[in-house]
Coordinates of C-alpha atoms in Angstrom, one line a residue:
M287 CA 42.5 32.9 180.5
T288 CA 40.1 30.0 181.0
N289 CA 38.2 28.8 178.2
R290 CA 35.0 30.6 179.1
K291 CA 36.5 33.4 179.4
M292 CA 37.9 33.1 175.7
F293 CA 34.7 32.0 174.3
F294 CA 33.3 35.2 175.4
T295 CA 35.7 37.2 174.3
M296 CA 36.1 35.7 170.7
L297 CA 32.0 36.1 171.0
W298 CA 32.1 39.8 171.9
G299 CA 34.7 40.6 169.0
A300 CA 32.5 38.7 166.3
V301 CA 29.8 40.7 167.4
F302 CA 30.9 44.1 167.7
R303 CA 33.9 44.4 165.0
R304 CA 31.6 43.7 162.2
R305 CA 28.8 45.8 163.2
S306 CA 27.6 46.0 159.7
R307 CA 26.8 42.6 159.4
A308 CA 25.8 41.8 162.8
M309 CA 22.9 44.3 161.9
M310 CA 22.0 42.9 158.8
A311 CA 21.4 40.2 160.7
V312 CA 19.2 41.8 163.5
I313 CA 17.3 43.7 160.7
A314 CA 16.4 40.5 158.9
S315 CA 15.2 38.9 162.5
L316 CA 13.6 42.3 163.5
V317 CA 11.2 42.4 160.2
G318 CA 10.4 38.8 160.6
A319 CA 9.1 39.1 164.4
A320 CA 7.7 42.4 163.8
T321 CA 5.8 41.0 161.0
L322 CA 5.0 37.8 162.6
F323 CA 4.0 39.0 165.9
C324 CA 1.6 41.7 164.5
L325 CA -0.1 38.8 162.3
A326 CA -0.4 36.6 165.3
S327 CA -1.6 39.5 167.3
V328 CA -4.4 40.5 165.2
C329 CA -5.4 37.0 164.3
V330 CA -5.9 36.0 167.9
A331 CA -7.9 39.4 168.3
V332 CA -9.7 39.3 165.1
P333 CA -12.5 37.1 165.9
Q334 CA -13.3 38.6 169.3
Q335 CA -13.3 42.1 167.5
M336 CA -15.3 40.3 164.6
N337 CA -18.0 38.8 166.7
E338 CA -18.2 41.9 168.6
E339 CA -18.5 43.6 165.4
M340 CA -21.3 41.6 163.7
R341 CA -23.5 41.7 166.9
A342 CA -24.0 44.8 165.5
Y343 CA -26.2 43.2 162.5
G344 CA -28.7 41.4 164.6
A345 CA -29.2 38.8 166.6
N346 CA -26.7 35.4 166.3
L347 CA -29.5 33.0 168.2
I348 CA -33.5 32.8 168.3
V349 CA -35.6 31.2 170.9
T350 CA -39.5 30.7 170.0
P351 CA -41.9 28.5 172.3
A352 CA -41.4 24.4 171.9
S353 CA -45.1 23.7 172.0
A354 CA -48.2 24.3 170.2
T355 CA -49.6 25.7 173.6
G356 CA -46.6 27.5 174.6
K357 CA -47.0 29.3 170.7
S358 CA -50.5 30.6 171.9
Q359 CA -49.7 32.0 174.8
G360 CA -46.1 33.2 174.2
I361 CA -42.9 33.1 175.9
D362 CA -43.9 34.7 179.4
T363 CA -41.4 37.5 181.2
A364 CA -40.0 34.6 184.0
T365 CA -39.0 32.3 181.0
V366 CA -37.3 35.1 179.0
R367 CA -35.4 35.9 182.2
N368 CA -34.4 32.7 182.9
V369 CA -33.3 32.0 178.9
T370 CA -31.5 35.2 178.9
A371 CA -29.7 34.4 182.6
L372 CA -28.6 30.8 181.1
I373 CA -27.1 32.4 177.6
G374 CA -25.7 35.6 179.2
A375 CA -23.7 33.5 181.8
G376 CA -20.2 35.3 181.8
R377 CA -21.2 36.8 178.4
S378 CA -21.9 39.7 176.7
V379 CA -25.6 39.7 175.8
K380 CA -28.5 41.6 174.2
S381 CA -32.0 40.7 173.7
A382 CA -35.4 41.7 172.3
A383 CA -38.8 40.0 172.2
Y384 CA -41.4 40.5 169.5
R385 CA -45.1 39.7 170.2
Y386 CA -46.4 39.4 166.4
E387 CA -50.4 39.7 165.2
S388 CA -52.2 39.8 162.1
V389 CA -53.9 42.9 161.5
R390 CA -55.7 44.5 158.4
I391 CA -55.3 47.8 156.8
N392 CA -57.4 48.8 153.7
S393 CA -58.6 45.1 154.1
A394 CA -55.9 43.9 153.5
P395 CA -53.3 41.4 155.6
Y396 CA -50.3 42.7 157.4
T397 CA -48.5 41.5 160.1
I398 CA -47.3 43.8 163.2
A399 CA -44.8 43.1 166.1
G400 CA -45.6 44.7 169.4
V401 CA -41.8 45.2 170.5
G402 CA -39.8 47.0 173.7
V403 CA -38.4 49.9 171.5
K404 CA -35.0 50.4 173.5
A405 CA -34.4 46.7 173.7
V406 CA -34.8 46.5 169.3
R407 CA -32.8 49.4 168.7
A408 CA -30.0 48.3 170.6
L409 CA -29.9 45.1 169.4
N410 CA -30.3 45.9 165.6
R411 CA -28.0 49.1 165.0
H412 CA -27.9 47.9 161.4
W413 CA -31.5 48.9 160.7
N414 CA -32.1 52.3 158.6
V415 CA -34.8 54.0 160.0
T416 CA -36.3 56.7 158.2
G417 CA -37.9 59.5 160.7
D418 CA -38.3 57.7 164.4
W419 CA -39.2 55.0 166.0
P420 CA -42.4 53.5 167.1
G421 CA -43.7 55.2 170.4
S422 CA -47.4 55.8 171.8
G423 CA -50.1 55.8 169.2
N424 CA -47.1 55.9 166.0
V425 CA -46.0 52.8 164.4
M426 CA -43.0 52.1 162.3
V427 CA -43.9 50.4 159.0
G428 CA -41.3 48.1 156.8
R429 CA -40.4 49.9 153.5
D430 CA -42.4 47.0 151.6
V431 CA -45.2 47.9 153.6
A432 CA -45.1 51.5 153.1
D433 CA -44.7 50.6 149.0
A434 CA -47.9 48.8 148.9
L435 CA -49.7 51.3 151.0
G436 CA -48.2 54.4 149.5
V437 CA -47.8 56.1 152.8
K438 CA -44.8 58.2 153.9
V439 CA -43.8 59.5 157.4
G440 CA -46.1 61.4 159.1
S441 CA -49.1 59.6 157.2
R442 CA -52.2 58.1 159.5
V443 CA -53.3 54.5 158.7
T444 CA -56.3 52.8 160.5
I445 CA -55.3 49.2 161.8
G446 CA -58.1 46.9 162.5
Y447 CA -57.4 43.8 164.4
R448 CA -59.7 40.6 163.9
A449 CA -59.6 37.6 165.9
A450 CA -60.2 35.1 163.2
D451 CA -56.4 36.0 161.9
A452 CA -54.3 35.5 165.2
S453 CA -54.5 31.7 165.1
A454 CA -52.1 32.0 162.0
S455 CA -49.9 34.9 162.8
A456 CA -47.8 33.8 165.5
S457 CA -46.6 30.5 163.8
S458 CA -46.1 32.4 160.1
S459 CA -44.1 35.5 161.4
A460 CA -41.9 33.5 164.0
S461 CA -41.1 31.2 160.9
A462 CA -40.2 34.2 159.1
K463 CA -38.4 35.8 161.8
S464 CA -36.3 32.6 162.4
D465 CA -35.7 31.8 158.7
S466 CA -31.8 32.9 158.0
D467 CA -30.5 30.6 155.4
E468 CA -30.7 29.9 151.6
S469 CA -34.4 28.6 151.9
T470 CA -35.6 31.8 153.5
E471 CA -37.8 32.8 150.6
T472 CA -39.4 29.2 150.2
A473 CA -40.0 29.2 154.1
E474 CA -41.9 32.7 153.4
S475 CA -44.0 31.5 150.9
S476 CA -45.1 28.9 152.9
A477 CA -45.5 30.8 155.8
Q478 CA -47.7 33.0 154.1
G479 CA -49.7 30.1 152.4
T480 CA -50.4 28.7 155.8
Q481 CA -51.7 32.1 157.3
S482 CA -54.0 33.0 154.1
T483 CA -55.6 29.3 154.7
Q484 CA -56.1 29.5 158.1
T485 CA -57.5 33.1 157.9
T486 CA -60.2 32.0 155.1
Q487 CA -60.9 29.6 157.3
G488 CA -61.3 31.6 160.5
E489 CA -63.3 34.3 158.8
Q490 CA -65.9 31.3 157.3
T491 CA -66.6 30.2 160.8
T492 CA -66.8 33.4 162.3
Q493 CA -68.9 34.9 159.7
A494 CA -72.5 35.9 160.7
T495 CA -75.9 35.1 159.4
E496 CA -78.3 37.9 158.3
N497 CA -81.9 37.7 156.8
G498 CA -80.8 34.2 155.7
R499 CA -77.5 35.6 153.7
V500 CA -74.1 35.2 155.2
S501 CA -72.6 38.6 155.6
S502 CA -68.6 39.0 155.1
D503 CA -66.6 41.5 156.9
I504 CA -63.9 41.5 154.3
M505 CA -64.2 45.3 153.7
D506 CA -64.4 46.4 157.2
N507 CA -62.0 49.4 157.7
N508 CA -62.8 49.7 161.6
G509 CA -60.0 50.1 163.6
T510 CA -57.4 52.2 165.5
E511 CA -55.8 54.9 163.9
F512 CA -52.1 55.2 164.1
R513 CA -49.4 58.0 162.8
I514 CA -46.6 56.5 161.3
S515 CA -43.4 57.7 162.8
G516 CA -40.8 56.1 160.8
I517 CA -40.0 53.5 157.8
V518 CA -37.7 51.1 158.3
D519 CA -35.3 49.5 155.3
T520 CA -33.2 46.8 155.9
G521 CA -33.6 44.6 152.5
G522 CA -34.8 41.5 154.8
N523 CA -38.2 40.1 156.0
E524 CA -38.5 43.3 158.0
D525 CA -39.6 45.4 155.5
S526 CA -42.4 43.4 155.8
I527 CA -43.6 44.1 158.8
I528 CA -45.2 46.7 160.7
Y529 CA -43.5 47.9 164.7
A530 CA -45.7 49.1 167.4
T531 CA -44.9 49.3 171.2
T532 CA -45.9 45.9 172.8
A533 CA -48.5 48.1 174.8
D534 CA -49.9 49.3 171.7
V535 CA -50.2 45.9 170.2
S536 CA -51.9 44.2 173.2
K537 CA -54.3 47.3 173.4
L538 CA -55.5 46.5 170.0
A539 CA -55.5 42.9 170.5
G540 CA -57.5 43.6 173.6
H541 CA -55.5 41.0 175.5
E542 CA -51.7 40.5 177.2
R543 CA -49.6 37.5 176.1
G544 CA -45.8 36.6 175.9
A545 CA -43.6 37.1 172.9
D546 CA -43.3 34.7 170.1
V547 CA -39.9 35.1 169.6
V548 CA -37.1 36.4 171.4
E549 CA -33.7 37.7 169.6
Y550 CA -30.5 37.2 171.4
S551 CA -27.2 38.7 170.3
V552 CA -24.5 36.5 172.1
N553 CA -20.8 37.2 172.1
A554 CA -20.1 33.8 171.5
M555 CA -19.5 32.3 168.2
G556 CA -18.8 28.5 166.6
D557 CA -18.9 25.7 169.1
E558 CA -19.5 27.7 171.6
L559 CA -22.6 29.2 170.6
N560 CA -23.7 25.7 169.4
A561 CA -23.6 24.6 172.9
I562 CA -25.3 27.2 174.5
V563 CA -28.5 26.2 171.9
N564 CA -27.7 22.6 173.0
R565 CA -28.1 23.2 176.8
I566 CA -31.1 25.5 176.2
N567 CA -32.9 22.6 174.1
K568 CA -32.1 20.3 176.5
N569 CA -33.4 22.0 179.5
T570 CA -36.7 20.9 179.5
N571 CA -37.9 23.7 182.3
T572 CA -38.0 26.0 179.9
A573 CA -40.8 25.1 177.3
V574 CA -38.4 27.1 174.4
K575 CA -36.5 25.8 171.5
A576 CA -33.5 27.6 170.4
Q577 CA -31.4 28.0 167.2
T578 CA -28.5 29.7 165.9
V579 CA -29.0 32.5 162.8
T580 CA -27.6 30.9 160.1
R581 CA -27.2 33.8 157.8
I582 CA -24.8 36.0 161.1
T583 CA -22.9 32.8 162.1
S584 CA -21.9 31.5 158.9
S585 CA -20.9 34.9 157.7
D586 CA -18.6 35.1 161.1
T587 CA -17.3 31.5 160.5
R588 CA -16.3 32.5 156.7
I589 CA -14.6 35.9 157.3
I590 CA -12.6 34.4 160.2
A591 CA -11.7 31.4 158.3
M592 CA -10.2 33.4 155.5
L593 CA -8.1 35.9 157.6
Q594 CA -6.8 32.8 159.4
T595 CA -5.9 31.2 156.0
L596 CA -4.1 34.7 154.8
F597 CA -2.2 35.0 158.0
W598 CA -0.7 31.3 157.9
I599 CA 0.2 32.1 154.2
V600 CA 1.7 35.3 154.8
S601 CA 3.3 33.9 157.7
L602 CA 5.1 31.0 155.9
V603 CA 6.6 33.3 153.5
V604 CA 7.8 35.5 156.3
L605 CA 9.5 32.8 157.6
V606 CA 10.8 31.8 154.6
L607 CA 12.2 35.2 153.9
T608 CA 14.0 35.4 157.4
L609 CA 15.4 32.4 156.8
V610 CA 16.9 33.4 153.6
G611 CA 18.1 36.5 155.6
V612 CA 19.6 35.4 158.4
G613 CA 21.2 32.5 156.6
T614 CA 22.4 35.1 153.7
T615 CA 24.0 37.2 157.0
I616 CA 25.6 34.4 158.6
S617 CA 26.6 32.8 155.2
S618 CA 28.9 36.4 154.6
I619 CA 30.0 36.4 158.1
V620 CA 31.6 32.8 158.0
S621 CA 33.1 33.8 154.6
Q622 CA 34.7 36.8 156.0
R623 CA 35.8 34.7 158.8
R624 CA 37.4 32.2 157.2
N625 CA 41.0 32.7 157.8
E626 CA 40.4 33.5 161.5
I627 CA 38.5 29.5 161.4
G628 CA 41.4 27.9 159.5
L629 CA 44.0 29.5 161.8
R630 CA 42.1 28.5 164.9
K631 CA 42.0 25.2 163.7
A632 CA 45.3 24.9 163.1
L633 CA 45.9 25.7 167.0
G634 CA 43.7 23.4 168.1
A635 CA 40.2 24.7 168.1
D636 CA 37.9 22.2 168.1
S637 CA 34.9 22.1 165.3
R638 CA 32.4 21.7 168.2
A639 CA 33.7 24.6 169.7
L640 CA 33.4 26.8 166.8
G641 CA 30.1 25.4 165.9
V642 CA 28.9 26.7 169.3
E643 CA 30.4 30.3 168.9
F644 CA 28.5 30.6 165.4
Y645 CA 25.0 29.4 167.0
V646 CA 25.8 31.5 169.8
E647 CA 26.3 34.7 167.8
S648 CA 23.6 34.0 165.5
G649 CA 21.0 33.2 168.7
I650 CA 22.1 36.8 169.8
Y651 CA 21.0 38.4 166.8
G652 CA 17.6 36.3 166.6
L653 CA 17.4 37.9 170.3
I654 CA 17.8 41.1 169.9
G655 CA 16.0 41.4 166.4
G656 CA 13.0 39.3 168.5
L657 CA 13.1 41.9 171.3
L658 CA 12.8 45.0 168.8
G659 CA 10.3 43.1 166.2
T660 CA 7.9 42.2 169.1
A661 CA 8.3 45.6 170.4
I662 CA 7.4 47.2 167.0
G663 CA 5.1 44.4 166.0
Y664 CA 2.8 45.1 168.8
V665 CA 2.6 48.6 167.8
L666 CA 1.5 48.3 164.2
A667 CA -0.5 45.6 165.6
R668 CA -2.1 48.3 168.1
V669 CA -2.3 50.9 165.2
L670 CA -4.0 48.2 162.9
C671 CA -7.1 47.3 165.0
A672 CA -7.6 51.0 166.4
T673 CA -7.4 52.3 162.8
V674 CA -10.0 49.0 161.6
F675 CA -12.1 48.1 164.7
G676 CA -11.5 51.7 166.8
R677 CA -10.3 49.6 169.5
A678 CA -7.3 49.2 171.2
I679 CA -5.5 45.5 172.3
G680 CA -3.2 44.4 175.3
F681 CA 0.1 42.9 175.0
D682 CA 0.0 39.4 175.1
W683 CA 3.0 38.1 177.0
L684 CA 2.7 34.5 175.8
L685 CA 2.6 35.5 172.2
G686 CA 5.4 37.8 172.6
A687 CA 7.5 35.1 174.2
G688 CA 6.6 32.7 171.5
S689 CA 7.6 35.5 169.3
L690 CA 11.2 36.0 170.8
L691 CA 11.7 32.1 171.1
L692 CA 10.5 31.7 167.4
S693 CA 13.5 34.4 166.1
V694 CA 16.0 32.9 168.1
A695 CA 15.1 29.6 166.7
I696 CA 14.9 30.6 163.1
A697 CA 18.3 32.4 163.6
V698 CA 20.1 29.1 164.9
I699 CA 18.4 27.2 162.0
A700 CA 19.4 29.7 159.3
S701 CA 22.9 29.4 160.4
I702 CA 23.3 25.7 160.5
P703 CA 24.5 25.2 156.8
P704 CA 27.1 28.0 157.1
V705 CA 28.0 27.0 160.3
R706 CA 28.5 23.6 159.2
R707 CA 30.4 24.5 155.8
A708 CA 33.0 26.5 158.2
T709 CA 33.6 23.5 160.5
R710 CA 35.0 21.4 157.5
I711 CA 37.5 24.1 156.5
D712 CA 40.8 22.6 156.0
P713 CA 43.0 24.8 157.9
A714 CA 46.2 23.9 155.7
I715 CA 44.5 25.0 152.8
V716 CA 43.5 28.6 154.3
L717 CA 47.4 28.7 155.9
R718 CA 48.9 27.8 152.3
E719 CA 46.8 30.9 150.6
E720 CA 48.0 33.0 153.3

């Protein structure tokens, strides 16, 4: 019998004669591989899944006019198409345009937003709307506006447009819309103060004189009557805005112009999203400036960082437990085969050959456990993603190969201490005990 044939014969007998011990080693590797593959699959899938889920909570990027002239004219349709094409290159993207104007209701100033209802509704699925979205002749008001006016769904309000107020509306509303971090309240107060000052100045310059006296239109309640179709409650800036169709706002203002703000929900995050913003800002042909919505992007980053940190901690614990489990099992196997090892060394067996045999045996345990564990881990990952995100994940072959190799490596590494002890057994002492 050749040495190679003898090697495989001894290896076969070692694995199958002690099936209970071998099963324990396989189970230890299986548990480790299943846990690690499941965690790794979820960790790889979660950023993408989280990004898609967070897109339901509004935009993560906004675009506004870059110049004062652009602010007065808004962002035209052609520019919106060009920017959308630039952002959506190879990515899933949703967008919605907003045109802001200052209006009066019962002599009090408010901001009205002209929107494409279908686009805004698709972009802001988290909005809590009581009633219906705006339509022709119908408006949707924010919760703060509804409380201030004392209206409900079905009520009717007269909205008046004052050209003197228009100069302040775009800049103040765009500022409030784009504000999204810790300084939101400060920016809003500043915007409102600017709007109030500019509006007052506009009123003073446009007031007519009659019989030598200045006549004020501050109590002028003329305007267009609209029905309140719904009330939106988001807990944010949207609660202080009135929403109408773009056509109704253009008709109310008496002219058409571009959007003051275009919101985008892009399937990108982190450095990729920042690269998109930089590319838009460096493109002088678009005449717009882009910025990320800090509130959304920071939430994405923070949640994913926490999940990845948890993954590494649990993975480290699982690795240690797997090493301990496999190492303990191999130590038990070596102890049971102590007499056999002593006899083989007495017959001339080389310590190196004995060590290779044990390492290969451990590698087989790791291979079997890794195969079974990877399969079980994939099933667990699919169930977890389907339960939490409502989506299925595919099998990552690269990750599967890595899990298999890691299982074999852990099993071999865990067997090093007991194998080194086995190769140092003195055959004379073992034979004397027999």
